[in-house]
PDB file of C-alpha atoms and ligand atoms in Angstrom:
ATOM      1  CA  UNK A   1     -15.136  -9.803  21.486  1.00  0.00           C
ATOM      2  CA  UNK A   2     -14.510  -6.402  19.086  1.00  0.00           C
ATOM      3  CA  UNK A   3     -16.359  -3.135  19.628  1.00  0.00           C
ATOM      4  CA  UNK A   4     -16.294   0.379  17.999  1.00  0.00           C
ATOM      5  CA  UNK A   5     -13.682   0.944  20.817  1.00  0.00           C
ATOM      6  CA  UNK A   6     -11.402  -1.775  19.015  1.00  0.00           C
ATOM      7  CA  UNK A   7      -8.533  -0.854  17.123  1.00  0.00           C
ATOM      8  CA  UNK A   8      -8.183  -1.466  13.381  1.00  0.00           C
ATOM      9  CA  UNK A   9      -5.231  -3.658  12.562  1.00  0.00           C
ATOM     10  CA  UNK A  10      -3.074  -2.404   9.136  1.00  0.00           C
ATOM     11  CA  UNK A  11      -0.208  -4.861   7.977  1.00  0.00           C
ATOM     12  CA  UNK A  12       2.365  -4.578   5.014  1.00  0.00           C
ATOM     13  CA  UNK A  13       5.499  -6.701   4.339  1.00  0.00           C
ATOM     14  CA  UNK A  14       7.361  -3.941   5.768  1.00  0.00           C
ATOM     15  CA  UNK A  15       7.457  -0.111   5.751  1.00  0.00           C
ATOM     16  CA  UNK A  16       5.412   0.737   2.693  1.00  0.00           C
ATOM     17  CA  UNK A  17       2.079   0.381   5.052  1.00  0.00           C
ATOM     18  CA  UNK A  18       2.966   3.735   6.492  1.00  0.00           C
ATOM     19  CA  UNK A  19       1.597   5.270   3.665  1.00  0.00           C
ATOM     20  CA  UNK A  20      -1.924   3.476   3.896  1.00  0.00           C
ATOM     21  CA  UNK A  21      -2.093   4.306   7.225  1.00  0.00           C
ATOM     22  CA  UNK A  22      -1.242   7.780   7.493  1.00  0.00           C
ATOM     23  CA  UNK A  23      -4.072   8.133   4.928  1.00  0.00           C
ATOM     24  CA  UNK A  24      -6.543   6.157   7.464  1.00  0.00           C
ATOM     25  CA  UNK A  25      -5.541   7.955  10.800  1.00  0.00           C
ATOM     26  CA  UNK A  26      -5.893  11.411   9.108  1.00  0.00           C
ATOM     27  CA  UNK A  27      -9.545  10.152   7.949  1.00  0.00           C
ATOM     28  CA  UNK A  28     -10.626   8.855  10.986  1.00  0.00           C
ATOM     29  CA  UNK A  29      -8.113  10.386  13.540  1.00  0.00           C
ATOM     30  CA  UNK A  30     -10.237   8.880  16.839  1.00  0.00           C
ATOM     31  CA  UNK A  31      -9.671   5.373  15.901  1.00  0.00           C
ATOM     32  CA  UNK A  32      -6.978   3.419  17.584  1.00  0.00           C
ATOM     33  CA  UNK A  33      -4.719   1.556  14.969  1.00  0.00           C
ATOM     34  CA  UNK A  34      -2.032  -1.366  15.342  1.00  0.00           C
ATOM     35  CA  UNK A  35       0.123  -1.328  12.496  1.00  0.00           C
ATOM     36  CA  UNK A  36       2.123  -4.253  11.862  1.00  0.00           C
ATOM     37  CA  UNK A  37       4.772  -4.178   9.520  1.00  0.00           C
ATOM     38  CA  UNK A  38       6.576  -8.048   8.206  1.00  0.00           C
ATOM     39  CA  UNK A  39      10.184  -6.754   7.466  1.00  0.00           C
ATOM     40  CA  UNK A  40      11.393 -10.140   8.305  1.00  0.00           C
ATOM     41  CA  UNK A  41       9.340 -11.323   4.838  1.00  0.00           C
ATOM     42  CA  UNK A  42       9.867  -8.489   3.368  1.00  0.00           C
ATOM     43  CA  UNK A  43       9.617  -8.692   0.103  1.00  0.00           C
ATOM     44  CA  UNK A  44       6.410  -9.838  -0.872  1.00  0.00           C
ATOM     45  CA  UNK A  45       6.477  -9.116  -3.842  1.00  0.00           C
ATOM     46  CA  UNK A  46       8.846 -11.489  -5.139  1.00  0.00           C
ATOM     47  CA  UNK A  47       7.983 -14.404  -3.269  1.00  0.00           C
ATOM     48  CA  UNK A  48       5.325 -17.205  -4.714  1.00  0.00           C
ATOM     49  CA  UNK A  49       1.887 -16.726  -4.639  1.00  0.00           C
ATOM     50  CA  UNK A  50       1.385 -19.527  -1.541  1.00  0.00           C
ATOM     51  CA  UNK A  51       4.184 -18.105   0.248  1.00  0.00           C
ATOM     52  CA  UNK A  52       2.634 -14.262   0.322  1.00  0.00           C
ATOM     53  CA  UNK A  53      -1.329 -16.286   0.993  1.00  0.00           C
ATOM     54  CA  UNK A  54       0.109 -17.867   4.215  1.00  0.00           C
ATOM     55  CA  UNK A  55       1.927 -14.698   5.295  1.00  0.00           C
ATOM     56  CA  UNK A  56      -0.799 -12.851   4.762  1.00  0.00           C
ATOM     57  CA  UNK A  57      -3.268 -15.295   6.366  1.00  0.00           C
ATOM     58  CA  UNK A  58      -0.740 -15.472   9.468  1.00  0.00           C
ATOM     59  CA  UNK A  59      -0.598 -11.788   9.555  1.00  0.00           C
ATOM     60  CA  UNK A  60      -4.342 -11.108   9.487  1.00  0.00           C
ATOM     61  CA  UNK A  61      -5.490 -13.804  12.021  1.00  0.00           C
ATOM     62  CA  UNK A  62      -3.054 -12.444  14.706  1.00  0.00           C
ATOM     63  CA  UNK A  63      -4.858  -8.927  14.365  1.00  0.00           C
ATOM     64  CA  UNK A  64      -8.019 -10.681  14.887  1.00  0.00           C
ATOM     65  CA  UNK A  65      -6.509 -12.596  17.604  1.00  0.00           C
ATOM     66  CA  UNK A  66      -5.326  -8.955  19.051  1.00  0.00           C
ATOM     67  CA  UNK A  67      -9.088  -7.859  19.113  1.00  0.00           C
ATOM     68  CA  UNK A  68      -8.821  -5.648  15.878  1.00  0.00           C
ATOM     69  CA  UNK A  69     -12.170  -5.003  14.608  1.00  0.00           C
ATOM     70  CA  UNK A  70     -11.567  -4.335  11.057  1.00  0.00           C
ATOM     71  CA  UNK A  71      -8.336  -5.226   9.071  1.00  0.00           C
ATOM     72  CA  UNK A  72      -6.604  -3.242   6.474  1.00  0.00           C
ATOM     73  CA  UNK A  73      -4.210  -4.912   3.918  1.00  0.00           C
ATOM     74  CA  UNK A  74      -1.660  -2.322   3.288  1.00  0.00           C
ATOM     75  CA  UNK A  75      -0.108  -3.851   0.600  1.00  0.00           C
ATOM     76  CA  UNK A  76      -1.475  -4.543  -3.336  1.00  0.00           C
ATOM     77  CA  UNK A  77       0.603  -7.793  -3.430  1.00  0.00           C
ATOM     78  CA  UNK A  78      -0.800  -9.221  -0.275  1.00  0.00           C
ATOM     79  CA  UNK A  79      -4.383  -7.686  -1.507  1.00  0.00           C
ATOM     80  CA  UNK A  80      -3.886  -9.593  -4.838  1.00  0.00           C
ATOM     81  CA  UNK A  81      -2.671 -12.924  -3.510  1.00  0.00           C
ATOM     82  CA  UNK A  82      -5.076 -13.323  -0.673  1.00  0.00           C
ATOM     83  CA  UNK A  83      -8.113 -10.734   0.044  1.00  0.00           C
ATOM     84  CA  UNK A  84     -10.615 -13.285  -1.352  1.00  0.00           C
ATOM     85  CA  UNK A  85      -9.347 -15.762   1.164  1.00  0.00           C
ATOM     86  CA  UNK A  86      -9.250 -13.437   3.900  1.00  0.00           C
ATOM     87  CA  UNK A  87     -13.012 -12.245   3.067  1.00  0.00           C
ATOM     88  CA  UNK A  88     -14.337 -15.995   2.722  1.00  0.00           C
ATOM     89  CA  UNK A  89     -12.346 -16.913   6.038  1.00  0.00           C
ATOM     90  CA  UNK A  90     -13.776 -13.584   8.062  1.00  0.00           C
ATOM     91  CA  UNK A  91     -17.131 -13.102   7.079  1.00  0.00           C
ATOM     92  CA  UNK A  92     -17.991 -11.080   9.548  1.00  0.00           C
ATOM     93  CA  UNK A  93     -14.526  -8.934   9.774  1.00  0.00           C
ATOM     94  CA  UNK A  94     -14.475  -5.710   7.579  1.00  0.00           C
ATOM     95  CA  UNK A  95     -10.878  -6.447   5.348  1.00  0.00           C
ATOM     96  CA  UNK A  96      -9.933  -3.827   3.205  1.00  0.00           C
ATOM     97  CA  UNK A  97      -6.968  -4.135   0.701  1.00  0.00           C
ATOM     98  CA  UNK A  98      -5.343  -1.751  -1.582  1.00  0.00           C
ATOM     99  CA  UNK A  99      -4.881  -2.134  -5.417  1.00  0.00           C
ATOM    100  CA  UNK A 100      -2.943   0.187  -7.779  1.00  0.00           C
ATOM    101  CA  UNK A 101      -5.242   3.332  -8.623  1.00  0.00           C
ATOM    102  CA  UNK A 102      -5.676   2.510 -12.475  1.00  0.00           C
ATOM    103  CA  UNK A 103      -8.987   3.923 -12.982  1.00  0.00           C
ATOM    104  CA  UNK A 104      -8.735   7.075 -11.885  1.00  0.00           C
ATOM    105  CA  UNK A 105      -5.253   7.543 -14.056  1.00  0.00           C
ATOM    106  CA  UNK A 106      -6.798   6.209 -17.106  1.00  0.00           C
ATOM    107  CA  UNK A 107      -9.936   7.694 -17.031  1.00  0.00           C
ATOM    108  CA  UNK A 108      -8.757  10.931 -16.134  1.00  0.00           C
ATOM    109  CA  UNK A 109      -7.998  11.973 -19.848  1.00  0.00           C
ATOM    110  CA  UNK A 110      -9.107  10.318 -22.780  1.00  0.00           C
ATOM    111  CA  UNK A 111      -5.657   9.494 -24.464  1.00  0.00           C
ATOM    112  CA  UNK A 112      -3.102   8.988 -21.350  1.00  0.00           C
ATOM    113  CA  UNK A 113      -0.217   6.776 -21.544  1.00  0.00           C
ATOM    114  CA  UNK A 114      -0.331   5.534 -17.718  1.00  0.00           C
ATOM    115  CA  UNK A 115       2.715   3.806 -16.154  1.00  0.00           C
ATOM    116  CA  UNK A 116       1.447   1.072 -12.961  1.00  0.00           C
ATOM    117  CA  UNK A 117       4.864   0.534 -10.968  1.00  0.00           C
ATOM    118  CA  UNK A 118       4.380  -2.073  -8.554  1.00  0.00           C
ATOM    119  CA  UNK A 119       5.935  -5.617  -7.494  1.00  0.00           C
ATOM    120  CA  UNK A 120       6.440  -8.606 -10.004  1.00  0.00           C
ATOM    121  CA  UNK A 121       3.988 -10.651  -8.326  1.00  0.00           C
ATOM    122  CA  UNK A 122       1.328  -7.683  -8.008  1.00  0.00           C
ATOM    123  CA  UNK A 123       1.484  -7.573 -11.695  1.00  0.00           C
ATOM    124  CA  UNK A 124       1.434 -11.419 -12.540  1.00  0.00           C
ATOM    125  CA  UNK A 125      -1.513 -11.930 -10.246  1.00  0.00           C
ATOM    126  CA  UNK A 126      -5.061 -11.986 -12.407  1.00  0.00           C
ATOM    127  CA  UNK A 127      -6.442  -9.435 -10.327  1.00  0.00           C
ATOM    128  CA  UNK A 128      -4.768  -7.136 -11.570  1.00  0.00           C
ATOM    129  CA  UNK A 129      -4.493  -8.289 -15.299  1.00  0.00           C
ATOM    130  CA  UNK A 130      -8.137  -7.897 -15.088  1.00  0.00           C
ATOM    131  CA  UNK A 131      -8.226  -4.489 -13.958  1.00  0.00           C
ATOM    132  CA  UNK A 132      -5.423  -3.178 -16.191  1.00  0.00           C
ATOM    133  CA  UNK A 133      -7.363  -5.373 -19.121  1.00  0.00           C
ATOM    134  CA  UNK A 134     -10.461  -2.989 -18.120  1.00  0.00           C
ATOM    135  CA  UNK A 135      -8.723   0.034 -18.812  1.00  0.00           C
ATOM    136  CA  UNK A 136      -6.812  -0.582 -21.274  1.00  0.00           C
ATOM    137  CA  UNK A 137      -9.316   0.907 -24.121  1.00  0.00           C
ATOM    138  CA  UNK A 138      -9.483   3.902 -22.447  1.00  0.00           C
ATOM    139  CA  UNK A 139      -5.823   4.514 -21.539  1.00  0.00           C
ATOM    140  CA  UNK A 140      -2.275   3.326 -22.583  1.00  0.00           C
ATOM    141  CA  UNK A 141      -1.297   1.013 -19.896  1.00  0.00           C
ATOM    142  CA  UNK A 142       1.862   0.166 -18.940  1.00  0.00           C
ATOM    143  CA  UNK A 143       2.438  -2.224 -16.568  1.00  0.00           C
ATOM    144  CA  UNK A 144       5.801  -1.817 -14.997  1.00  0.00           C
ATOM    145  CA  UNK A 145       7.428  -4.251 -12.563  1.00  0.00           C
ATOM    146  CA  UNK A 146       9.932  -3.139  -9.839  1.00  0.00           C
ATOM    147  CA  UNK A 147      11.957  -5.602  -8.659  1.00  0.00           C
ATOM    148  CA  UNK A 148      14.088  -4.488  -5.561  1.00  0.00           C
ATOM    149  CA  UNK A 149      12.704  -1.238  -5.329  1.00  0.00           C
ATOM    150  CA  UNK A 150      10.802  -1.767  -2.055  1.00  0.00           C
ATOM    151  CA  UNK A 151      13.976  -3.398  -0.259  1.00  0.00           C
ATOM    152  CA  UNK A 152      15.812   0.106  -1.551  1.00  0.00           C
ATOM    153  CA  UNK A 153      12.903   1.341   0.494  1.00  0.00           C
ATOM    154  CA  UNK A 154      13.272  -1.101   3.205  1.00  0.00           C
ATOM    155  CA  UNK A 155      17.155  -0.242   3.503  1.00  0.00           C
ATOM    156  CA  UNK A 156      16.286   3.264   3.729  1.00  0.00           C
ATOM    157  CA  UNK A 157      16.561   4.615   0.925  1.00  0.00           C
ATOM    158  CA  UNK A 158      14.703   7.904  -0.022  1.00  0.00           C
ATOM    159  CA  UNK A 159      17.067   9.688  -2.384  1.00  0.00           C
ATOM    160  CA  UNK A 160      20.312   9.863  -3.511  1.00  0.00           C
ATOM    161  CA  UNK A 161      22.518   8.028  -6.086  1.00  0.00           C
ATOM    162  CA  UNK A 162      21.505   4.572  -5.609  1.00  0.00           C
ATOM    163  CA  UNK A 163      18.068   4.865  -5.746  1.00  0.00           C
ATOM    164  CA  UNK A 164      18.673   7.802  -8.805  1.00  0.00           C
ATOM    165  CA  UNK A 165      20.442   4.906 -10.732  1.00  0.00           C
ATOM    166  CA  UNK A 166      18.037   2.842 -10.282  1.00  0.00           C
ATOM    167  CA  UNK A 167      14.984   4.745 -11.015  1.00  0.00           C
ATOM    168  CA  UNK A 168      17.054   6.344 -14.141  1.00  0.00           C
ATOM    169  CA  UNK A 169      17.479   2.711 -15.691  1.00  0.00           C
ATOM    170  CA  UNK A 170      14.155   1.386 -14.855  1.00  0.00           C
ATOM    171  CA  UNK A 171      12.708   4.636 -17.026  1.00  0.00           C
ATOM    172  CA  UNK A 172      15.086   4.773 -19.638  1.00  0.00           C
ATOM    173  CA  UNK A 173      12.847   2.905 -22.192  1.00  0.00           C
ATOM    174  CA  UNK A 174       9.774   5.622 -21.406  1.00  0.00           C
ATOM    175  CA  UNK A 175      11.856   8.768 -22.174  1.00  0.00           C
ATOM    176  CA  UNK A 176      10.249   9.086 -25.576  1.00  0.00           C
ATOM    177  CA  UNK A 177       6.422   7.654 -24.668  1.00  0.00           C
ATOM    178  CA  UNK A 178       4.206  10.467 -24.017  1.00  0.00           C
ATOM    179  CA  UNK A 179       3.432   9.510 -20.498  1.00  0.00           C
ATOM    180  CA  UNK A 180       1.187  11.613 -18.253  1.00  0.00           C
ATOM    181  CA  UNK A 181       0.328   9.400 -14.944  1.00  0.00           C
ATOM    182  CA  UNK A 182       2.200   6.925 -13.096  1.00  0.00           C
ATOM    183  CA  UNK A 183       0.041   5.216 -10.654  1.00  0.00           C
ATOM    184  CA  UNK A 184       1.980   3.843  -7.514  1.00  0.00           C
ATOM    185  CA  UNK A 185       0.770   0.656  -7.268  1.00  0.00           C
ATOM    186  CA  UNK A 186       2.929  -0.290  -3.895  1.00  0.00           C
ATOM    187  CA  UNK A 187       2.643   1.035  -0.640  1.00  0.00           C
ATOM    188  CA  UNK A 188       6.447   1.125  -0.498  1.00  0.00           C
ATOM    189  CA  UNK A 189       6.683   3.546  -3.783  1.00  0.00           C
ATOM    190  CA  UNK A 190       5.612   6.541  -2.089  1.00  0.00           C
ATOM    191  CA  UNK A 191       8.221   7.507   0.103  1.00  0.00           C
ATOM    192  CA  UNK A 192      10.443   7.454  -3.111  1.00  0.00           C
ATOM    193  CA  UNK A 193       7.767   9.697  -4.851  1.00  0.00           C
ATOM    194  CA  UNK A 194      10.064  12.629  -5.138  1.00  0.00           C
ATOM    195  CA  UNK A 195      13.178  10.574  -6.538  1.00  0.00           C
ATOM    196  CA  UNK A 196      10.308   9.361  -8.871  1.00  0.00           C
ATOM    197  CA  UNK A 197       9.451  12.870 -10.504  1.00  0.00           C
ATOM    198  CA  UNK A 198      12.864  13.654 -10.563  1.00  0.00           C
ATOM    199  CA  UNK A 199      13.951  10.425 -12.436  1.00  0.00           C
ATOM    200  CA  UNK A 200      11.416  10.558 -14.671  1.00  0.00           C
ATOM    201  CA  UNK A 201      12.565  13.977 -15.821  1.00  0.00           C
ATOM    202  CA  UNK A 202       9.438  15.203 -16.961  1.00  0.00           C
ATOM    203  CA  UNK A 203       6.356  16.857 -15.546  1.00  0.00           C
ATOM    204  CA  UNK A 204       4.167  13.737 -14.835  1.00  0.00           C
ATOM    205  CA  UNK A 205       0.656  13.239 -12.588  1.00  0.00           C
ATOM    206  CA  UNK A 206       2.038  10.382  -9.511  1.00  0.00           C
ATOM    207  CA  UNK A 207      -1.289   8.784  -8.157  1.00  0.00           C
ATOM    208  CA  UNK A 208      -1.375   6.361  -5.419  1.00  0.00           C
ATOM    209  CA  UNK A 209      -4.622   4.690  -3.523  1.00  0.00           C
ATOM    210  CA  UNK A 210      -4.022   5.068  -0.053  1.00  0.00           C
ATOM    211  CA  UNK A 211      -6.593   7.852   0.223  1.00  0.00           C
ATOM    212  CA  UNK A 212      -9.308   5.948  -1.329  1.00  0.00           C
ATOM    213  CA  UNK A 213      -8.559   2.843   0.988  1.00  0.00           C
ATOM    214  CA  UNK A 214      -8.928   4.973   3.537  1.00  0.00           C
ATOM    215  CA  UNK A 215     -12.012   6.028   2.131  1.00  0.00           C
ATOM    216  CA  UNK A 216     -13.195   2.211   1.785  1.00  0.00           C
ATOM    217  CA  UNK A 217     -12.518   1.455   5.376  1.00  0.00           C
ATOM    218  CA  UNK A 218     -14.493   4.451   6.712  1.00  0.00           C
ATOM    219  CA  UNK A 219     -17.757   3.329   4.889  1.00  0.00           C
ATOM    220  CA  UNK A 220     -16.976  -0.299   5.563  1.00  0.00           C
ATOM    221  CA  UNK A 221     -16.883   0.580   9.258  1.00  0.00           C
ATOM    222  CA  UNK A 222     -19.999   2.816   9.167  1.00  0.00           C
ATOM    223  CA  UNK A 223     -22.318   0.172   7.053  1.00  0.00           C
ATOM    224  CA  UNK A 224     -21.511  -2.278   9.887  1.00  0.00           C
ATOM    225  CA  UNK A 225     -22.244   0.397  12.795  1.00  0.00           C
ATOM    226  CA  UNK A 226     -18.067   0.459  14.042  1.00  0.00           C
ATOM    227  CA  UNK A 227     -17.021   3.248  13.994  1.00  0.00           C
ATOM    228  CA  UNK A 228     -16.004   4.855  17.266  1.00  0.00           C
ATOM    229  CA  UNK A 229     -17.460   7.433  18.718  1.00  0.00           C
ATOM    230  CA  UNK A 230     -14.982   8.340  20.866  1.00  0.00           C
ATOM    231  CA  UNK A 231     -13.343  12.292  20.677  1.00  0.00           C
ATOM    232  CA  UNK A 232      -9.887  11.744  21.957  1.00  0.00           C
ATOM    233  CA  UNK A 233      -7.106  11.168  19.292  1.00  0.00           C
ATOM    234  CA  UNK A 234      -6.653   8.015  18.375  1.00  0.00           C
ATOM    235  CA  UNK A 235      -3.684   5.821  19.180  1.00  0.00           C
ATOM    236  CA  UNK A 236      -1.451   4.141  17.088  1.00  0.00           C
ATOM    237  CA  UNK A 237       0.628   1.456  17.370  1.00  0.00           C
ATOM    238  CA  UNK A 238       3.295  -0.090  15.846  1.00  0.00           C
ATOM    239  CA  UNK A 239       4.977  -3.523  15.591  1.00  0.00           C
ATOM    240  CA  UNK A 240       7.221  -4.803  12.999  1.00  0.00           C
ATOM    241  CA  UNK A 241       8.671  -8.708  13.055  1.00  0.00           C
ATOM    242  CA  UNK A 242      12.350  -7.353  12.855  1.00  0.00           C
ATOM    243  CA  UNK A 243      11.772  -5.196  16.275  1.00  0.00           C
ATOM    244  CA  UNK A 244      13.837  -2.458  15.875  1.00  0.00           C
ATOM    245  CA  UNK A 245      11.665  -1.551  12.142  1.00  0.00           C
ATOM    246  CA  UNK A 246       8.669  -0.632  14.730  1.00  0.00           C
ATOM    247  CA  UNK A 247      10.478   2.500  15.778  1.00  0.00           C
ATOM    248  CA  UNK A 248      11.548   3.333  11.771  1.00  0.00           C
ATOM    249  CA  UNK A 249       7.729   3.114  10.995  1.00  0.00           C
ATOM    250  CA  UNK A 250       6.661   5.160  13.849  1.00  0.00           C
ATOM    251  CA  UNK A 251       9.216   8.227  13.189  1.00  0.00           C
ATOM    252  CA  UNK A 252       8.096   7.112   9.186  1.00  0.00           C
ATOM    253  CA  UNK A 253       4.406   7.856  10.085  1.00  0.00           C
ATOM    254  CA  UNK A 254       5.228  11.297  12.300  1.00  0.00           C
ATOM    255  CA  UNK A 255       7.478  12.543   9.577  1.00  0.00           C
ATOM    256  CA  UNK A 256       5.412  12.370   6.923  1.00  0.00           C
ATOM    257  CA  UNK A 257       2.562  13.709   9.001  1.00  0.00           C
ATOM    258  CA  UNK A 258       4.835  16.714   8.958  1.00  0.00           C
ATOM    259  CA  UNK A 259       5.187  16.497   5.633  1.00  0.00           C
ATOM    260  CA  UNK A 260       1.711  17.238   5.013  1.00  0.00           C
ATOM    261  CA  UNK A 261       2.332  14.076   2.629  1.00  0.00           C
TER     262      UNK A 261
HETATM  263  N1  LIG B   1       4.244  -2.818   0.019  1.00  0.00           N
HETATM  264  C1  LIG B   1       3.917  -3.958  -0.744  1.00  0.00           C
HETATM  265  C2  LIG B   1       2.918  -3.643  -1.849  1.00  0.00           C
HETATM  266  O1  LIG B   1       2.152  -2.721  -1.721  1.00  0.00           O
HETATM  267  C3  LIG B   1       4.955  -4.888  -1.237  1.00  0.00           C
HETATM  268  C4  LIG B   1       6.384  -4.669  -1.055  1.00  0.00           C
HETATM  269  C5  LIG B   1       7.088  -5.994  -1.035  1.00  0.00           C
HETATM  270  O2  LIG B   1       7.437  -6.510  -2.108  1.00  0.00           O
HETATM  271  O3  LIG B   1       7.234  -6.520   0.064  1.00  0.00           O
HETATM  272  O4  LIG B   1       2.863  -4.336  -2.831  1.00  0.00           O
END
């Protein structure tokens, strides 16, 4: 049996999660959170869709077995393969996903060229043809998929010449497009945000959606009377299915808390 004294379980395929919920505990910093990141799988994104729908389904129903009261999909491929399922299968559980922030990029100006990074399957999936299909009269949207950049992420990788060479090369064909977002439409993507803006080589708006997730999960928990009341700081968690990852998140989450990220 959950209460408002339950924590709220957050998963990703790996790392990238960190972001999401650094963006949650700062919004609601007396909730307890167990974060649970699926290195072992990791990536998602360039797996079929059944594979990522079972992961994701395996993922979420240990959380619930755990006692979490609310579940947060920290990831826009597992969000695009499986939150419908997830929502039909848990009614009653508030499930919150993340998809790349494409409407506040392309509605932020009325002519914008918008680049969407995110994972090959992310951008396959018709969720989020339809919501780049939305925008697309009111921005220039480019839909740009990233294969192997969130296992440079995964490995470690923050900056320096192997993920510079790869960032240069994926962004070589944009150098001329006038190009004044990129939305970061993987959790993974922004711990590589500053090798990003340098890559890209010019001045550029990044936008991500962890903050309005965050957002989401706060009035989700409120309509349905769950939010705690308590007024110590929250505790947070963290498990990953390669062990060792659970530490790399945690020091992940506390150093971009320094960050002010
Ligand atoms: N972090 C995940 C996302 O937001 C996916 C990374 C992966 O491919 O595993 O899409």
């Amino acid at each position: 049996m959950t209460n408002k004294d339950s924590p709220i379980g957050v998963f990703d395929s790996g790392l990238g999660g960190v972001s999401v919920l650094r963006a949650c505990a700062r919004l609601l910093p007396h909730e307890d959170f167990l974060f649970f990141g699926d290195s072992a799988n990791a990536p998602y994104g360039e797996k079929t869709l059944e594979e990522v729908r079972a992961l994701t389904l395996r993922r979420a129903k240990e959380l619930l077995d755990r006692g979490a009261k609310a579940i947060v999909v920290a990831c826009n491929t597992a969000t695009s393969a499986a939150i419908s399922l997830l929502r039909e299968k848990y009614p009653q559980v508030p499930v919150i996903g993340i998809e790349p922030a494409v409407k506040p990029a392309a509605q932020a100006d009325d002519s914008s060229q918008v680049i969407v990074m995110a994972t090959p399957l992310t951008i396959h999936e018709e969720k989020y043809q339809k919501l780049a299909a939305a925008f697309c009269h009111e921005a220039g949207v480019i839909s740009l998929p990233c294969r192997g950049l969130a296992e440079l992420v995964e490995e470690g990788h923050r900056e320096g010449p192997v993920i510079d060479a790869y960032l240069q090369e994926l962004f070589l064909p944009f150098r001329h497009c006038n190009v004044e977002y990129i939305v970061l439409g993987c959790t993974h993507y922004p711990f590589v945000e500053k090798a990003i803006r340098k890559n890209f080589g010019r001045p550029v708006e990044i936008i991500d959606g962890s903050a309005g997730t965050a957002r989401q999960l706060r009035r989700q928990l409120a309509a349905r009377n769950l939010l705690s009341d308590r007024t110590r700081p929250g505790k947070v968690t963290f498990e990953n299915s390669i062990p060792e990852k659970a530490e790399v998140s945690r020091q992940l989450f506390e150093t971009e808390q320094d960050d002010g990220l």
